């Protein structure tokens, strides 16, 4: 059993909730105070040369991208997975070179996760194979060496979400698996209009970090052999304890609520989540200060009304399940009601129809103080050659009432058969760039070309070892707005995003930053200047880098 | 050909009927209906995906796998529409250099006009390009006074598998055209015989006219939904991709393309093809038992429809037929008085337990005057591999006694036409001589 959480942490959690309820609106107002969202493909220029190798693969491939600053030099490095072997790309100041820090594995892996499992401030790495033992690699000050962490064998892992589930100060692990299309068909594919309590995928596992190795926990309430495609571990019930949100293929999403006594209660969310859940991205998308969950799905506007009967039948036959099953409901924005229940508001927020979505990111691309949205899109077929937007990544800008879909091709994003996707500031210029992992194709780096001189701030709250303090809450307050970020491991479908927090400040000028660490420690840093990345620790604030401003930006 | 026959039929039947009829009128009608304003593929000036130069295509005409749609399980899916043209060679004996150049130019122009299959897109959902394969029978080589080691005459082929040599197809060559777009198969045929000026914005300066005459035209469809629509048998499941009700073409029931490629001799890099027109007694098949019975006869008595699904839709990339199933065949015959088709065919797999023939067409015939016929095409390194496989279906090959209608599926099949081809490598495909 996982240890009971301490009373002190619960008190802190309650205080956090209270603070959240009394603060002014989190969103920056949705006004157009930022620059024009746009990107430029700089893949060749920056040296991230990697291609996915589907090898006639079944299912959805392994094209994934995982971000961590593995050498603690202030530049996010990138692990690419899906090719003949994983490759770690060292970020050498805004350019990438193949790193020798990773032992050479001459085989494919299914997915990966960066996690500082020994809490030494250096991100360790787990490489997850399709069948076989998990490869644990200890990060020895920037160089990886094989380690035995007791994770055992896995079958079809799509990823692992780290968090300190039992509040003992050591990071635990939720490893999620799908079924294997090579072996079988999801049970839910034969029951397209219902959800299944008993599915035929592979089990998810909870591992407890007992210091030195992980132990698989059998009686924590993690049950159900589903086809899990994405999961993340973060507090969604405002009690300070990390819960687990799992998006499942051909079934319902599941929320595992952390009960604080080492167990989880399983909530099958049903309703709008009874579909193909293909990502998990956590952010306040509704503007109510609670953290919502964006999950991609399939929805293509195929109708007898916009094409001939023959064309319609042709498309329908090609992917029957994709069009007219009860599961193709489009993306969902699971708006958090604060008690572990959710209501889907994707349609009213304008992000429901996104083609065939995969990994997603919600970040402030134009630094205007609110989060925009992007997701990778499976390139299926052009429904309309005059407006082929569903073969492009989906991009939305936050507006006053919701989100406005932007034409990706007009924003520098090409047609891509996307799967994994991350946002990061790879060139440390203060804006959010994107790396896309394409199915059977080259990975791409899209530099954010936002031209505004709008202020922004990046941060990372760290623990005493310098590692990212998962579960820490960072509140950035200016004169007109407050933004609250809970640090978590940022895992998604075959992706793990940067641990560096990013907020646009929309002209706020200097801000106040308050950090609440998981152990209840709280510190406030006043009069923090924008346009820098800061490292926040209980001992103080430290500038990591400063960003160009004005016409230097871009 | 007239498009009059297209009038008055349901919209659902339109495209496959147009393909069956063929001709320029059917082509125009089919293109209008199939490539409408909302669904047209971006074709760079034409109405179909643009092609490429022959040099970028696989060496073997038969190397389709990379250019087929792959399902979630990783299995390949054959395009929905197929046109199989039985050809008579009417050129010079031996062929002249000019005739060879004419054939090659016609085929190369077709490849330049429209994309080769999916173009290699690993996640393509629609095969809106075209795949082709031109092969030659022993009759063609007989006329040139030569013979091919890997090839048998259609009569001897039929005799060797216990079938009536009267059903030998009298073709000199066979041309396969297949695509998910019915209009593309019609258009390719029309362009190759000069009945339209060009295809997809590309002019055909050379055609096959004067070299090959079309003597037989077979058309067919394959795929979920189409089969149930086509055959007049209500018991065919709506989702069945084939008329007998089950998925086929699993990874473990198909050898690699390399394994069926001729590796030595004048046709190295090519393959052989067995081409047949078969009749299925679907009424008797569906009356012969329930789903469990049919599942056992198609696969083996250990296969449970609850586990594999009504159309084998619950299986992954493999058929679940194992060497254990093969070893258990006599026991199954004794205990169940039944053995399965897949089980029997697995008994003649090679030392690596890989099958010998690669199925390239099991399409329900749309040109047949009566239901239900289907086009069967397989490719293999040597036509003897087909003979071995076909003989493995026959009850007399086994020592145990099981009624013919419980002995796999062979009792429900009747051969109506058959021949064998050598399919040269792409660079040798134009009127080969030895």
Tab-separated table of N, CA, C and O in Angstrom, chain A residues 67 74-77 91 94 96 363 422-435 446-448 456-458 498 500-502 532-533 545-548 554:
chain	number	residue	atom	x	y	z
A	67	UNK	N	11.052	15.438	-23.976
A	67	UNK	CA	11.913	16.593	-23.712
A	67	UNK	C	12.377	16.591	-22.266
A	67	UNK	O	11.576	16.362	-21.353
A	74	UNK	N	20.446	24.211	-18.917
A	74	UNK	CA	19.474	25.263	-19.220
A	74	UNK	C	18.912	25.196	-20.620
A	74	UNK	O	18.130	26.069	-21.009
A	75	UNK	N	19.302	24.194	-21.377
A	75	UNK	CA	18.777	24.012	-22.729
A	75	UNK	C	18.087	22.653	-22.796
A	75	UNK	O	18.699	21.629	-22.488
A	76	UNK	N	16.833	22.641	-23.204
A	76	UNK	CA	16.076	21.394	-23.261
A	76	UNK	C	16.621	20.472	-24.348
A	76	UNK	O	16.755	20.870	-25.517
A	77	UNK	N	16.900	19.243	-23.962
A	77	UNK	CA	17.352	18.218	-24.902
A	77	UNK	C	16.142	17.391	-25.345
A	77	UNK	O	15.061	17.471	-24.751
A	91	UNK	N	20.901	19.573	-26.918
A	91	UNK	CA	20.675	20.953	-27.332
A	91	UNK	C	21.922	21.754	-26.995
A	91	UNK	O	22.274	21.950	-25.830
A	94	UNK	N	20.447	25.967	-28.921
A	94	UNK	CA	19.484	26.239	-29.982
A	94	UNK	C	19.701	25.395	-31.217
A	94	UNK	O	18.979	25.525	-32.197
A	96	UNK	N	20.805	21.142	-32.392
A	96	UNK	CA	20.831	19.797	-31.835
A	96	UNK	C	21.951	18.972	-32.464
A	96	UNK	O	22.202	19.068	-33.661
A	363	UNK	N	-0.546	25.821	-24.744
A	363	UNK	CA	0.474	26.758	-24.277
A	363	UNK	C	0.224	28.114	-24.920
A	363	UNK	O	-0.562	28.227	-25.878
A	422	UNK	N	5.283	18.059	-28.978
A	422	UNK	CA	5.621	18.763	-27.736
A	422	UNK	C	5.830	20.242	-28.014
A	422	UNK	O	6.204	20.636	-29.124
A	423	UNK	N	5.588	21.032	-26.979
A	423	UNK	CA	5.966	22.440	-27.005
A	423	UNK	C	7.174	22.606	-26.091
A	423	UNK	O	7.255	21.981	-25.033
A	424	UNK	N	8.098	23.427	-26.513
A	424	UNK	CA	9.289	23.735	-25.718
A	424	UNK	C	9.903	25.000	-26.287
A	424	UNK	O	9.578	25.392	-27.420
A	425	UNK	N	10.760	25.599	-25.538
A	425	UNK	CA	11.496	26.754	-26.052
A	425	UNK	C	12.914	26.284	-26.320
A	425	UNK	O	13.805	26.462	-25.496
A	426	UNK	N	13.099	25.673	-27.492
A	426	UNK	CA	14.388	25.007	-27.730
A	426	UNK	C	15.526	26.011	-27.920
A	426	UNK	O	16.694	25.676	-27.703
A	427	UNK	N	15.190	27.239	-28.323
A	427	UNK	CA	16.254	28.211	-28.592
A	427	UNK	C	16.322	29.307	-27.526
A	427	UNK	O	17.004	30.312	-27.716
A	428	UNK	N	15.612	29.078	-26.433
A	428	UNK	CA	15.674	29.993	-25.286
A	428	UNK	C	15.457	31.458	-25.677
A	428	UNK	O	16.129	32.352	-25.159
A	429	UNK	N	14.507	31.661	-26.569
A	429	UNK	CA	14.210	33.046	-26.940
A	429	UNK	C	12.886	33.517	-26.344
A	429	UNK	O	12.381	34.577	-26.699
A	430	UNK	N	12.312	32.671	-25.499
A	430	UNK	CA	11.138	33.132	-24.765
A	430	UNK	C	9.821	32.873	-25.435
A	430	UNK	O	8.803	33.434	-25.023
A	431	UNK	N	9.804	32.068	-26.467
A	431	UNK	CA	8.510	31.682	-27.035
A	431	UNK	C	8.454	30.169	-27.184
A	431	UNK	O	9.457	29.482	-27.117
A	432	UNK	N	7.270	29.680	-27.391
A	432	UNK	CA	7.035	28.239	-27.381
A	432	UNK	C	7.122	27.672	-28.797
A	432	UNK	O	6.260	27.939	-29.659
A	433	UNK	N	8.158	26.898	-29.018
A	433	UNK	CA	8.347	26.218	-30.293
A	433	UNK	C	7.690	24.839	-30.202
A	433	UNK	O	7.177	24.436	-29.153
A	434	UNK	N	7.719	24.110	-31.303
A	434	UNK	CA	7.020	22.825	-31.354
A	434	UNK	C	7.906	21.801	-32.058
A	434	UNK	O	8.570	22.127	-33.050
A	435	UNK	N	7.924	20.591	-31.545
A	435	UNK	CA	8.536	19.472	-32.275
A	435	UNK	C	7.460	18.440	-32.533
A	435	UNK	O	6.708	18.059	-31.632
A	446	UNK	N	9.486	23.211	-35.390
A	446	UNK	CA	8.840	24.440	-35.846
A	446	UNK	C	9.170	25.562	-34.868
A	446	UNK	O	8.745	25.539	-33.713
A	447	UNK	N	9.944	26.517	-35.349
A	447	UNK	CA	10.279	27.650	-34.496
A	447	UNK	C	9.128	28.638	-34.490
A	447	UNK	O	8.584	28.984	-35.546
A	448	UNK	N	8.791	29.086	-33.322
A	448	UNK	CA	7.741	30.085	-33.170
A	448	UNK	C	8.253	31.418	-33.714
A	448	UNK	O	9.312	31.901	-33.310
A	456	UNK	N	7.020	38.014	-21.453
A	456	UNK	CA	6.730	36.621	-21.079
A	456	UNK	C	7.718	36.198	-19.994
A	456	UNK	O	8.750	36.845	-19.785
A	457	UNK	N	7.390	35.105	-19.374
A	457	UNK	CA	8.216	34.636	-18.259
A	457	UNK	C	8.224	33.109	-18.284
A	457	UNK	O	7.204	32.484	-18.546
A	458	UNK	N	9.390	32.561	-18.035
A	458	UNK	CA	9.498	31.107	-17.905
A	458	UNK	C	10.097	30.784	-16.541
A	458	UNK	O	10.868	31.580	-15.993
A	498	UNK	N	8.316	19.873	-22.196
A	498	UNK	CA	9.313	20.525	-21.360
A	498	UNK	C	8.760	20.754	-19.951
A	498	UNK	O	7.576	21.002	-19.763
A	500	UNK	N	9.708	23.207	-18.232
A	500	UNK	CA	9.812	24.648	-18.000
A	500	UNK	C	8.439	25.286	-18.194
A	500	UNK	O	7.823	25.152	-19.248
A	501	UNK	N	7.953	25.958	-17.155
A	501	UNK	CA	6.676	26.653	-17.263
A	501	UNK	C	6.811	27.916	-18.102
A	501	UNK	O	7.880	28.547	-18.131
A	502	UNK	N	5.748	28.256	-18.795
A	502	UNK	CA	5.803	29.410	-19.681
A	502	UNK	C	4.486	30.177	-19.568
A	502	UNK	O	3.410	29.588	-19.686
A	532	UNK	N	12.543	36.650	-18.882
A	532	UNK	CA	13.635	35.828	-18.377
A	532	UNK	C	13.089	34.464	-17.968
A	532	UNK	O	11.888	34.284	-17.810
A	533	UNK	N	13.986	33.541	-17.863
A	533	UNK	CA	13.645	32.244	-17.269
A	533	UNK	C	14.275	32.204	-15.893
A	533	UNK	O	15.472	32.503	-15.762
A	545	UNK	N	18.246	32.453	-17.775
A	545	UNK	CA	18.574	33.123	-19.034
A	545	UNK	C	17.623	34.294	-19.210
A	545	UNK	O	16.559	34.335	-18.591
A	546	UNK	N	18.031	35.219	-20.017
A	546	UNK	CA	17.129	36.326	-20.358
A	546	UNK	C	16.788	36.243	-21.830
A	546	UNK	O	17.543	35.681	-22.639
A	547	UNK	N	15.621	36.790	-22.165
A	547	UNK	CA	15.131	36.693	-23.538
A	547	UNK	C	15.320	38.007	-24.271
A	547	UNK	O	15.281	39.075	-23.656
A	548	UNK	N	15.460	37.903	-25.569
A	548	UNK	CA	15.490	39.141	-26.347
A	548	UNK	C	14.140	39.839	-26.263
A	548	UNK	O	13.114	39.209	-26.045
A	554	UNK	N	11.903	36.615	-31.894
A	554	UNK	CA	11.500	35.863	-33.054
A	554	UNK	C	12.369	34.763	-33.377
A	554	UNK	O	12.700	33.862	-32.794
